Short mmCIF file of C-alpha atoms in Angstrom, two decimals:
data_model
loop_
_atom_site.label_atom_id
_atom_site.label_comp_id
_atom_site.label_asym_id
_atom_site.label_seq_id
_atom_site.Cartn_x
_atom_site.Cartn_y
_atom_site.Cartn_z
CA UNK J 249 16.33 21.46 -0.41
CA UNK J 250 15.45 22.56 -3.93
CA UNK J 251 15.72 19.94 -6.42
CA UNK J 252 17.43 17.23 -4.38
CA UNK J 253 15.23 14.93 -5.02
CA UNK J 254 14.78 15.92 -8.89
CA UNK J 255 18.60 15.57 -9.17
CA UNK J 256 19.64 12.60 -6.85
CA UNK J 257 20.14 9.98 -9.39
CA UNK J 258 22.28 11.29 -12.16
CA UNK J 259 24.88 9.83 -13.63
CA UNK J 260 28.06 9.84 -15.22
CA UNK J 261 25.91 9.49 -19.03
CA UNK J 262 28.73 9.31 -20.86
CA UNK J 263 28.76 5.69 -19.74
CA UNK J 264 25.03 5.17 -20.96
CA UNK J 265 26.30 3.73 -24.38
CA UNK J 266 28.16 1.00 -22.28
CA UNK J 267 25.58 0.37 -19.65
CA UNK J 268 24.55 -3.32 -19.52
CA UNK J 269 22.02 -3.98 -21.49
CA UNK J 270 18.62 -5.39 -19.19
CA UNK J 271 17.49 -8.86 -20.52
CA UNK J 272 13.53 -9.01 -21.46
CA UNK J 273 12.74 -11.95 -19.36
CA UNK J 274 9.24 -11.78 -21.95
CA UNK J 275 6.80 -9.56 -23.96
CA UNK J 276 3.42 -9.46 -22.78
CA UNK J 277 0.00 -10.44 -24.92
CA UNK J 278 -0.94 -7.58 -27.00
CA UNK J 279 -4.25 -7.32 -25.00
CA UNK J 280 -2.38 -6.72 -21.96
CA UNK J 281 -2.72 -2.73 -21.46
CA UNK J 282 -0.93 -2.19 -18.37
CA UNK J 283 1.15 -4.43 -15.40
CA UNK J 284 2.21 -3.12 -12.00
CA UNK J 285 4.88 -3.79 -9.54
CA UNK J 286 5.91 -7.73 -9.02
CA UNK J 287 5.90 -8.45 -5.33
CA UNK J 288 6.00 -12.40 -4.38
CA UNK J 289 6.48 -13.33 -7.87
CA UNK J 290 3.02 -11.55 -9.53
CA UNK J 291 2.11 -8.43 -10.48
CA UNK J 292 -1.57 -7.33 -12.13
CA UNK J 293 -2.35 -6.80 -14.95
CA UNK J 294 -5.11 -5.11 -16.82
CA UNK J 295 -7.33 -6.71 -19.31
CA UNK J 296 -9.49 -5.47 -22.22
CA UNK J 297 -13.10 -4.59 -20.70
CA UNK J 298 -11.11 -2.97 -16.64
CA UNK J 299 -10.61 -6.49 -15.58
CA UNK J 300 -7.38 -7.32 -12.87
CA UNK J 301 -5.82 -10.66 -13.15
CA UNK J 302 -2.35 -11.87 -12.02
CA UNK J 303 0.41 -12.89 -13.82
CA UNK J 304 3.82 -14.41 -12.87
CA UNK J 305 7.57 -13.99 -13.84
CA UNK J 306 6.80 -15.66 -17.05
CA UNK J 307 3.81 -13.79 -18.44
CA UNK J 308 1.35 -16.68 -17.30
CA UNK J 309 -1.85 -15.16 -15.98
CA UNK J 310 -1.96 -17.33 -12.71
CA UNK J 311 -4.71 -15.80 -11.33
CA UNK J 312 -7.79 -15.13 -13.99
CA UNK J 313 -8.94 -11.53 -14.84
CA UNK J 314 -12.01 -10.64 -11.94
CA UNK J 315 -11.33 -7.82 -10.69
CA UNK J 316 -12.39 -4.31 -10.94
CA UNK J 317 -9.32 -3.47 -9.12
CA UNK J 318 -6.24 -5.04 -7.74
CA UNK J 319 -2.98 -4.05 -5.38
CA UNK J 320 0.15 -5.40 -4.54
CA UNK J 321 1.14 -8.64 -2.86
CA UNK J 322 2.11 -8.25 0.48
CA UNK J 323 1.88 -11.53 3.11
CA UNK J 324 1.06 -13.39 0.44
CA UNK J 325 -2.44 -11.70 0.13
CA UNK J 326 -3.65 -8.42 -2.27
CA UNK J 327 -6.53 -6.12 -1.88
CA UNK J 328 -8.18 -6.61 -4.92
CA UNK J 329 -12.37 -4.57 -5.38
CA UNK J 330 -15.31 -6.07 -6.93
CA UNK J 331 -18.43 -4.41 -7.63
CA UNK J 332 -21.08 -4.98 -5.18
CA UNK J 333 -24.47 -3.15 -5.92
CA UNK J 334 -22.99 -1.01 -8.36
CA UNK J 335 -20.21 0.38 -5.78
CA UNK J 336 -16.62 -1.15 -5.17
CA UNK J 337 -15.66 -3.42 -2.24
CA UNK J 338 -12.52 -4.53 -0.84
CA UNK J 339 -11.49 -8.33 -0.13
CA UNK J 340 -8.13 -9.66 0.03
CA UNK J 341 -7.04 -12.77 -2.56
CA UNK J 342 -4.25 -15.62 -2.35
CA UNK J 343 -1.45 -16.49 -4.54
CA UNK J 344 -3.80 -19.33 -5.60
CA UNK J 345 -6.81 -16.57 -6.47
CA UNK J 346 -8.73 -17.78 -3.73
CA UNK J 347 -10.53 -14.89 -2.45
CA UNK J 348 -10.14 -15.36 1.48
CA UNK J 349 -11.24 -12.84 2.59
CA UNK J 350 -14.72 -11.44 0.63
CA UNK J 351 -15.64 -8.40 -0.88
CA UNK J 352 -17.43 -6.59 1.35
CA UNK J 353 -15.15 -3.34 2.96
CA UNK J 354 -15.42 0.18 1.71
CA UNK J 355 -11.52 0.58 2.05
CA UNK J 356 -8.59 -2.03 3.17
CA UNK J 357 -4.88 -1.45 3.84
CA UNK J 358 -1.83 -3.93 3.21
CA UNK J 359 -1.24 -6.82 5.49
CA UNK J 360 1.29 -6.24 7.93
CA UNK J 361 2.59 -8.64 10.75
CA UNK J 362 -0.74 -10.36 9.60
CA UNK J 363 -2.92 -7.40 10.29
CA UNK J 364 -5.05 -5.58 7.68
CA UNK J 365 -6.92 -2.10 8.74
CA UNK J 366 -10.17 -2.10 6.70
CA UNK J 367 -13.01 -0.03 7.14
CA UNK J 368 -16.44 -1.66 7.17
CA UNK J 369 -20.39 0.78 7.71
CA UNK J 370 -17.62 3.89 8.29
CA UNK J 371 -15.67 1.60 11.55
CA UNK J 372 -12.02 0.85 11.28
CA UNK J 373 -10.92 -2.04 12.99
CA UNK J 374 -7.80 -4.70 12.39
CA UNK J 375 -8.43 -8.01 10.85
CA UNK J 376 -6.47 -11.57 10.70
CA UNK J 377 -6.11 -13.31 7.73
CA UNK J 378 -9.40 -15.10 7.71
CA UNK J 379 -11.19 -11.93 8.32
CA UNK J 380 -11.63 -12.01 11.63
CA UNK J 381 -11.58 -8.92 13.54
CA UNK J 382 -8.89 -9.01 16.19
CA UNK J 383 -8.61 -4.78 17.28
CA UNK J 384 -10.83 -2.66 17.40
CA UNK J 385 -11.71 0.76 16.69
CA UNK J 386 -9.58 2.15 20.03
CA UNK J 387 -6.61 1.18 18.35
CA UNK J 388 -6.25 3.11 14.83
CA UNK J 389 -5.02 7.13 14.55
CA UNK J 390 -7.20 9.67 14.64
CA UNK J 391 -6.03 12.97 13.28
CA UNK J 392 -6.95 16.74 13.35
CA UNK J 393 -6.16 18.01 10.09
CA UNK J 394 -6.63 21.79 10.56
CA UNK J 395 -7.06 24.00 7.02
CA UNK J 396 -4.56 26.71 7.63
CA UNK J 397 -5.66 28.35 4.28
CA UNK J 398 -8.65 29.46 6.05
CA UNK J 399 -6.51 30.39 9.80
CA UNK J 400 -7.39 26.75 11.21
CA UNK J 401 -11.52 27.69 10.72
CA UNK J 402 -12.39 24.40 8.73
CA UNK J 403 -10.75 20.84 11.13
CA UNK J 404 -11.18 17.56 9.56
CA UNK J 405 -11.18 14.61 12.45
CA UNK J 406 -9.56 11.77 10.29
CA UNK J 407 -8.88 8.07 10.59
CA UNK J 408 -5.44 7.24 10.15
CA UNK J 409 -4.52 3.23 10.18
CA UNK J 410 -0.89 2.79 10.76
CA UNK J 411 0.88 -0.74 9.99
CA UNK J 412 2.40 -2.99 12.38
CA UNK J 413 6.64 -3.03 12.18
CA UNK J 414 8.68 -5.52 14.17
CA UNK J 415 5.26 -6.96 15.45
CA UNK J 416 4.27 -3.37 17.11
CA UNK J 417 1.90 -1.20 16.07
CA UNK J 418 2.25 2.45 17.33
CA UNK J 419 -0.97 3.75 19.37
CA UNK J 420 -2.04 6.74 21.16
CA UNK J 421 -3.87 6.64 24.25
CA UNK J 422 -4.90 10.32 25.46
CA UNK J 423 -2.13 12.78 24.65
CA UNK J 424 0.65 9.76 25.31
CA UNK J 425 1.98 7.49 22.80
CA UNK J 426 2.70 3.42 23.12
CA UNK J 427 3.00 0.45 21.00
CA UNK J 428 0.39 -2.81 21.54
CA UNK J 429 1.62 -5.91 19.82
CA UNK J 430 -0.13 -7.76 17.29
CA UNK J 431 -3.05 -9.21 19.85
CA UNK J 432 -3.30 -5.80 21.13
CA UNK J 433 -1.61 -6.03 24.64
CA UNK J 434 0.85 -3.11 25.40
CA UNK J 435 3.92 -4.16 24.87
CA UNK J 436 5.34 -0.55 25.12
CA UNK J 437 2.65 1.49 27.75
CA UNK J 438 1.98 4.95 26.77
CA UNK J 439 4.34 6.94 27.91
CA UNK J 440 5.70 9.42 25.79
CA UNK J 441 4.71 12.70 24.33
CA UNK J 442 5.12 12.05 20.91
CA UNK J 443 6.27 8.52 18.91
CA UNK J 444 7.51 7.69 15.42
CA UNK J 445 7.12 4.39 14.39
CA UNK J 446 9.60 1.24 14.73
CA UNK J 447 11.54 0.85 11.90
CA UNK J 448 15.35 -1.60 11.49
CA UNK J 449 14.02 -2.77 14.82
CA UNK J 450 13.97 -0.05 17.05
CA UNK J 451 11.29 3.48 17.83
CA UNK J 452 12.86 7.23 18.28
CA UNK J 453 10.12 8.45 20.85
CA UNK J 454 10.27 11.54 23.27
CA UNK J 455 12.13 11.64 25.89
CA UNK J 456 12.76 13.65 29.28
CA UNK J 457 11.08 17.37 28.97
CA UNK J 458 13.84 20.12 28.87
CA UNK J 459 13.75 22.40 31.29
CA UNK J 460 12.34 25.64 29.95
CA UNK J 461 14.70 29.01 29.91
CA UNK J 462 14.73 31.11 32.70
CA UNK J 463 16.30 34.70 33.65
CA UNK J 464 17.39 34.35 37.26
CA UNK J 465 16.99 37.76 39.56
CA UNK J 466 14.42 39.94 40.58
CA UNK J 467 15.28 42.68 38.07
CA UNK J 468 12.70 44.47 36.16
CA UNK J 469 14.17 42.62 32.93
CA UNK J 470 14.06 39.31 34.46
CA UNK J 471 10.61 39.87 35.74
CA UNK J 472 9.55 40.50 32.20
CA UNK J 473 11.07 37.70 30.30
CA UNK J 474 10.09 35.35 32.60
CA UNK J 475 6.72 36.30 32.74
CA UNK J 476 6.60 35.77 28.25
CA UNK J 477 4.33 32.65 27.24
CA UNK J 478 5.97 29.69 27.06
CA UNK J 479 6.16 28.05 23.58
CA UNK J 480 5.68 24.29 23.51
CA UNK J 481 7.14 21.43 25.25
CA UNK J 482 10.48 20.50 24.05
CA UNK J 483 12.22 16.70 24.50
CA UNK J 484 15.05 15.10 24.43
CA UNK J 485 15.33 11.82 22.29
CA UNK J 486 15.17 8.68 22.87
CA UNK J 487 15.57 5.54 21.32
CA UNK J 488 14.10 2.44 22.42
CA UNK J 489 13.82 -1.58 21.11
CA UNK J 490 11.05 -3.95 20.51
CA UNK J 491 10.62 -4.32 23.92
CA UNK J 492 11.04 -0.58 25.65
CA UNK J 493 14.40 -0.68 26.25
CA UNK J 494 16.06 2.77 26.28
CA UNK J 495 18.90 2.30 23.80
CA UNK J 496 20.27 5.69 24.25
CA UNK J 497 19.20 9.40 24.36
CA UNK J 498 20.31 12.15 22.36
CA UNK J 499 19.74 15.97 22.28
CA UNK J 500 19.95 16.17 18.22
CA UNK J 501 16.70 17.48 16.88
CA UNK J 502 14.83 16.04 13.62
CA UNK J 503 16.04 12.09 14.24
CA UNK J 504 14.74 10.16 11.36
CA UNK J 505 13.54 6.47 11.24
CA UNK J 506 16.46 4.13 11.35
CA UNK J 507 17.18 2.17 7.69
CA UNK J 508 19.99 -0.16 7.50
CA UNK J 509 21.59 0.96 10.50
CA UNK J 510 21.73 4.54 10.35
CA UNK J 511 19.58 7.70 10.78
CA UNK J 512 19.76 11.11 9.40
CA UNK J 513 19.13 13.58 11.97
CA UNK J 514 19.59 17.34 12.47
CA UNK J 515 21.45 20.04 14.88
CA UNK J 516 22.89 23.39 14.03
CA UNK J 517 21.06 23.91 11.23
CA UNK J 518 22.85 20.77 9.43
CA UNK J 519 22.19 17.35 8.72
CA UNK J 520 24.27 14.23 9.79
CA UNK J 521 24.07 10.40 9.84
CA UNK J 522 23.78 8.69 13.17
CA UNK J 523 24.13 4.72 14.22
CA UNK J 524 21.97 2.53 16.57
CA UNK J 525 24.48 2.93 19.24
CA UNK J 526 23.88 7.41 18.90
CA UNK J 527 27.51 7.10 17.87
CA UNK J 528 28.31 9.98 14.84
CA UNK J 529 29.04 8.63 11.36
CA UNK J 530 28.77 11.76 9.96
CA UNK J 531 28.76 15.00 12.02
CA UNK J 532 26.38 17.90 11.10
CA UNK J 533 27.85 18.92 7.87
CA UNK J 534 24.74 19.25 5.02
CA UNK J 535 23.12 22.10 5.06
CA UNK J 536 20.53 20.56 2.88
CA UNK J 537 18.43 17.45 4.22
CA UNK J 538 20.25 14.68 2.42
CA UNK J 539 17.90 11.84 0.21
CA UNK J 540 16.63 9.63 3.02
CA UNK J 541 18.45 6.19 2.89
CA UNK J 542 17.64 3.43 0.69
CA UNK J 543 19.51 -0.05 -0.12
CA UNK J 544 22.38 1.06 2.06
CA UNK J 545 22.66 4.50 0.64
CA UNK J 546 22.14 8.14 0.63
CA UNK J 547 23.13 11.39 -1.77
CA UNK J 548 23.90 14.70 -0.76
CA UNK J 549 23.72 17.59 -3.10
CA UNK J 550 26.84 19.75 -3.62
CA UNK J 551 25.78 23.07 -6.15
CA UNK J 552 28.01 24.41 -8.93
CA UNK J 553 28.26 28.13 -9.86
CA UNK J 554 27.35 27.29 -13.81
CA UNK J 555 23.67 28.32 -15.05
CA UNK J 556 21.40 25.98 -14.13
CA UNK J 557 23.71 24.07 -11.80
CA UNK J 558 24.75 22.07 -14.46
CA UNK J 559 28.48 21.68 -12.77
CA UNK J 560 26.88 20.47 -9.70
CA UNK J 561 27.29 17.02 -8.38
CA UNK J 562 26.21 14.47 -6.07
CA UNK J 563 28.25 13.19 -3.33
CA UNK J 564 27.00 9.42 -2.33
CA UNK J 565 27.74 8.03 0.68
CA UNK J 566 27.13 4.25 2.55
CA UNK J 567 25.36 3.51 5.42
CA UNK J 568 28.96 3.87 7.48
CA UNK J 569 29.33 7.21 6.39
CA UNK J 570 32.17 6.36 3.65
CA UNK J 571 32.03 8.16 0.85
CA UNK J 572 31.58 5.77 -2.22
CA UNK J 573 31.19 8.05 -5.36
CA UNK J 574 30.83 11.77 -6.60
CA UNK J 575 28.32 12.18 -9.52
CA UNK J 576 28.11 14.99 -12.20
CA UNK J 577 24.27 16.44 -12.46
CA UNK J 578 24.38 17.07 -15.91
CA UNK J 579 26.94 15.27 -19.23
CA UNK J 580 28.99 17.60 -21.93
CA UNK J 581 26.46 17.19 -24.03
CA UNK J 582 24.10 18.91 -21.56
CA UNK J 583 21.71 15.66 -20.77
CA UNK J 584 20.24 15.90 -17.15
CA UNK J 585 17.83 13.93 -14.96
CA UNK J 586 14.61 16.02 -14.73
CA UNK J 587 12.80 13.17 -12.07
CA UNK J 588 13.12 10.26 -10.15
CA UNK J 589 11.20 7.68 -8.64
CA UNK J 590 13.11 9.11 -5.47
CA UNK J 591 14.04 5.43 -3.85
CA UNK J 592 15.92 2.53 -4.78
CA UNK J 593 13.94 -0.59 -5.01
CA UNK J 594 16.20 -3.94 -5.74
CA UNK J 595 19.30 -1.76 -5.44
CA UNK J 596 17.97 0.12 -8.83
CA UNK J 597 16.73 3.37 -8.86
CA UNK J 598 14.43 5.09 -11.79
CA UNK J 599 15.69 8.24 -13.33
CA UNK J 600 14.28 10.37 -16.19
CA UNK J 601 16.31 11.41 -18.49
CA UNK J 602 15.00 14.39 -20.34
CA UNK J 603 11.55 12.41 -22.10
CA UNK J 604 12.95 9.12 -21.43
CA UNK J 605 13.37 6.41 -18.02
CA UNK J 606 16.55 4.37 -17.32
CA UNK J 607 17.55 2.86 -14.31
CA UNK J 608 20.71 3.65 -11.84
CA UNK J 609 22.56 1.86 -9.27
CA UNK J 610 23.65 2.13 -5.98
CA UNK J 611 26.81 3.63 -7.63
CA UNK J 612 25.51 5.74 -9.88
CA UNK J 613 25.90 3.99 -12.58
CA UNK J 614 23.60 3.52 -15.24
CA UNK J 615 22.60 0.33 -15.70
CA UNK J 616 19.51 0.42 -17.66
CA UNK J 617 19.74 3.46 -20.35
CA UNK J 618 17.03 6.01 -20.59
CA UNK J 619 15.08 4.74 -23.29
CA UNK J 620 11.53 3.88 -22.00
CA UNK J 621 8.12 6.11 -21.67
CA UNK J 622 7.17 4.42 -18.58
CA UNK J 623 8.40 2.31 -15.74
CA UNK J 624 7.26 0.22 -12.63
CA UNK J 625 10.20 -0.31 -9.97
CA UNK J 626 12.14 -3.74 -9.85
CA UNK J 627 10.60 -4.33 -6.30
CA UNK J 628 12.47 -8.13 -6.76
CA UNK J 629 13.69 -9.32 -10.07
CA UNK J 630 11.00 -7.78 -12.57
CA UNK J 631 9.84 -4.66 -13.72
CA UNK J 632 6.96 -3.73 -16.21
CA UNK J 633 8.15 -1.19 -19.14
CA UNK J 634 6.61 0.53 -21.54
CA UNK J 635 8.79 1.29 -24.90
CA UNK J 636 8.90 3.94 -27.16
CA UNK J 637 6.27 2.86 -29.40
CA UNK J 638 4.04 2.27 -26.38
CA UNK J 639 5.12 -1.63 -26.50
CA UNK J 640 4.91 -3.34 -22.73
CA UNK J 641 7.79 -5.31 -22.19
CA UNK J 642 8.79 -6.93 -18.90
CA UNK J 643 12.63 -6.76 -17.57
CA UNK J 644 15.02 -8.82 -15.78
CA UNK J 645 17.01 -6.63 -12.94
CA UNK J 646 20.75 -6.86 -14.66
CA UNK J 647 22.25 -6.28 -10.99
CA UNK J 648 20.65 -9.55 -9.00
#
């Protein structure tokens, strides 16, 4: 899959003079050196001296500079770090700056279903919004990460805190996999070999073991083969709701998480799209994995013969499997994409443009021309820029 994901948001460029124009909703304070992503309205921002405050749509700083670092709103809460005893410590804050949860965790994850894994004297555990511990240390992923650079001599034992989706949170109990909800009752017993988590409302977990080869006889042949090790368990798949339900199996192998209604999945050495009914929108036709769906869309690479693949394209297709646009990599005048931020956020996506950052659409249009040294993602209706000249201005998104 070389370069998919370099390539997947180019554009017809020739349209880049006509591309509408994005509207500055405002220009920072010159003191401002740096914003991040708006989520719920406010983004941080970074002060002379390493302080975080938060500031809104407008450019008012809502929520004072304190903070020695700061994250993204999610729930209506941030992680933001303060220095305690000359080392940093996690709380959460409010949209008000209320800091409701203090200070005092050596590392803290995102809210999710209001649950917050945070790790406090080396335990993880789940908290509420107050701060109250609500799971335990039983209920976050533990990993073996095994150093293969060495032949698997040098294993890591990990802590892994998953978030909670549609209320569940995926666990493993043993060598079984199940999902507890948010009070930690199993909603979803552990049952099955292997899990991924929910996602667009439903789980692809394991399903029945296949039945391993065989050669039947008593010939000498048959007598060998059947006495070679056996490689791993293989399974079927299954696909379950919020509450257990088997939805349907399938015996397609490499079933990704479900976004906007469809799957990408794999069989026969190709890649097709798949509904929440295990009804084919696409058969197995891409040889290459296709970008993973985003704001109701995917690409698939299709290579040229010129040098460089310059008169390749990308094919873009809907969440249906309708084909809604074919894309040239490269212009006449030889301008390509060289990154991307590889997902579209507010049905934009970021593309570099030789130095420079623009935005595309979901059409592959481009909407914002390639002008700017640096770029945050319109994760709503704002996004922090950085000009030429190294001025920070803050956009409108010129599709919502």
């Amino acid at each position: 899959m070389k370069n998919i994901v370099l390539l997947i948001a180019c554009c017809l460029f020739a349209k880049a003079a006509v591309a509408q124009q994005p509207l500055i909703a405002f220009v920072p304070d010159k003191d401002i050196r740096d914003i991040g992503l708006f989520s719920e309205g406010l983004a941080w921002a970074l002060t002379p001296g390493g302080n975080y405050g938060y500031m809104d749509t407008t450019g008012k700083m809502v929520i004072r500079p304190q903070f020695r670092e700061a994250g993204t709103f999610r729930e209506g809460l941030a992680i933001v770090g303060q220095s305690v005893n000359g080392t940093i410590r996690y709380g959460y804050v409010n949209r008000q700056g209320r800091l409701v949860v203090p200070c005092h965790y050596e590392d803290a994850y995102d809210f999710s279903c209001g649950r917050a894994a945070v790790r406090k004297n080396d335990v993880w555990e789940y908290i509420d919004r107050q701060g109250k511990t609500v799971l335990g240390p039983a209920f976050i992923r533990i990993d073996s990460i095994i150093d293969k650079t060495y032949g698997g001599a040098y294993t890591e034992i990990k802590a892994r805190p998953l978030s909670f989706h549609n209320g569940r949170l995926l666990v493993r109990k043993g060598k079984l996999h199940g999902f507890v909800d948010t009070a930690g009752h199993w909603v979803i017993p552990p049952a099955y070999a292997w899990a991924r988590e929910f996602s667009d409302g439903v789980a692809v977990v394991a399903g029945k073991e296949i039945q391993q080869d065989s050669m039947p006889g008593n010939s000498e042949l048959a007598q060998l083969y059947n006495k070679l090790p056996a490689g791993g368990p293989e399974y079927t798949t299954l696909v379950i709701d919020s509450t257990g339900k088997p939805l349907f199996t399938t015996a397609v192998k490499g079933l990704e998480e479900f976004v906007d209604g469809a799957a990408l999945f794999y069989q026969d050495d190709k890649w097709g799209l798949m509904d929440k009914k295990g009804n084919f929108l696409i058969a197995p036709t891409f040889a290459d994995q296709p970008y993973p769906v985003s704001c109701g869309v995917f690409f698939t690479q299709v290579n040229g013969n010129a040098e460089g693949n310059r008169d390749g394209y990308l094919q873009i297709y809907n969440t249906t499997g309708q084909s809604t646009g074919k894309t040239p990599l490269c212009n006449a005048e030889g301008h390509c994409i060289y990154d991307s931020h590889r997902a579209f956020f507010a049905g934009l996506m970021a593309v570099q443009v030789e130095d420079k950052w623009g935005f595309v659409d979901t059409t592959g249009k481009m909407v914002i021309p390639p002008v700017y040294k640096k770029i945050s993602d319109f994760a709503e209706s704002h996004a922090a820029v950085k000009t030429a000249d190294g001025t920070l201005q803050v956009l409108r998104n010129p599709v919502k």
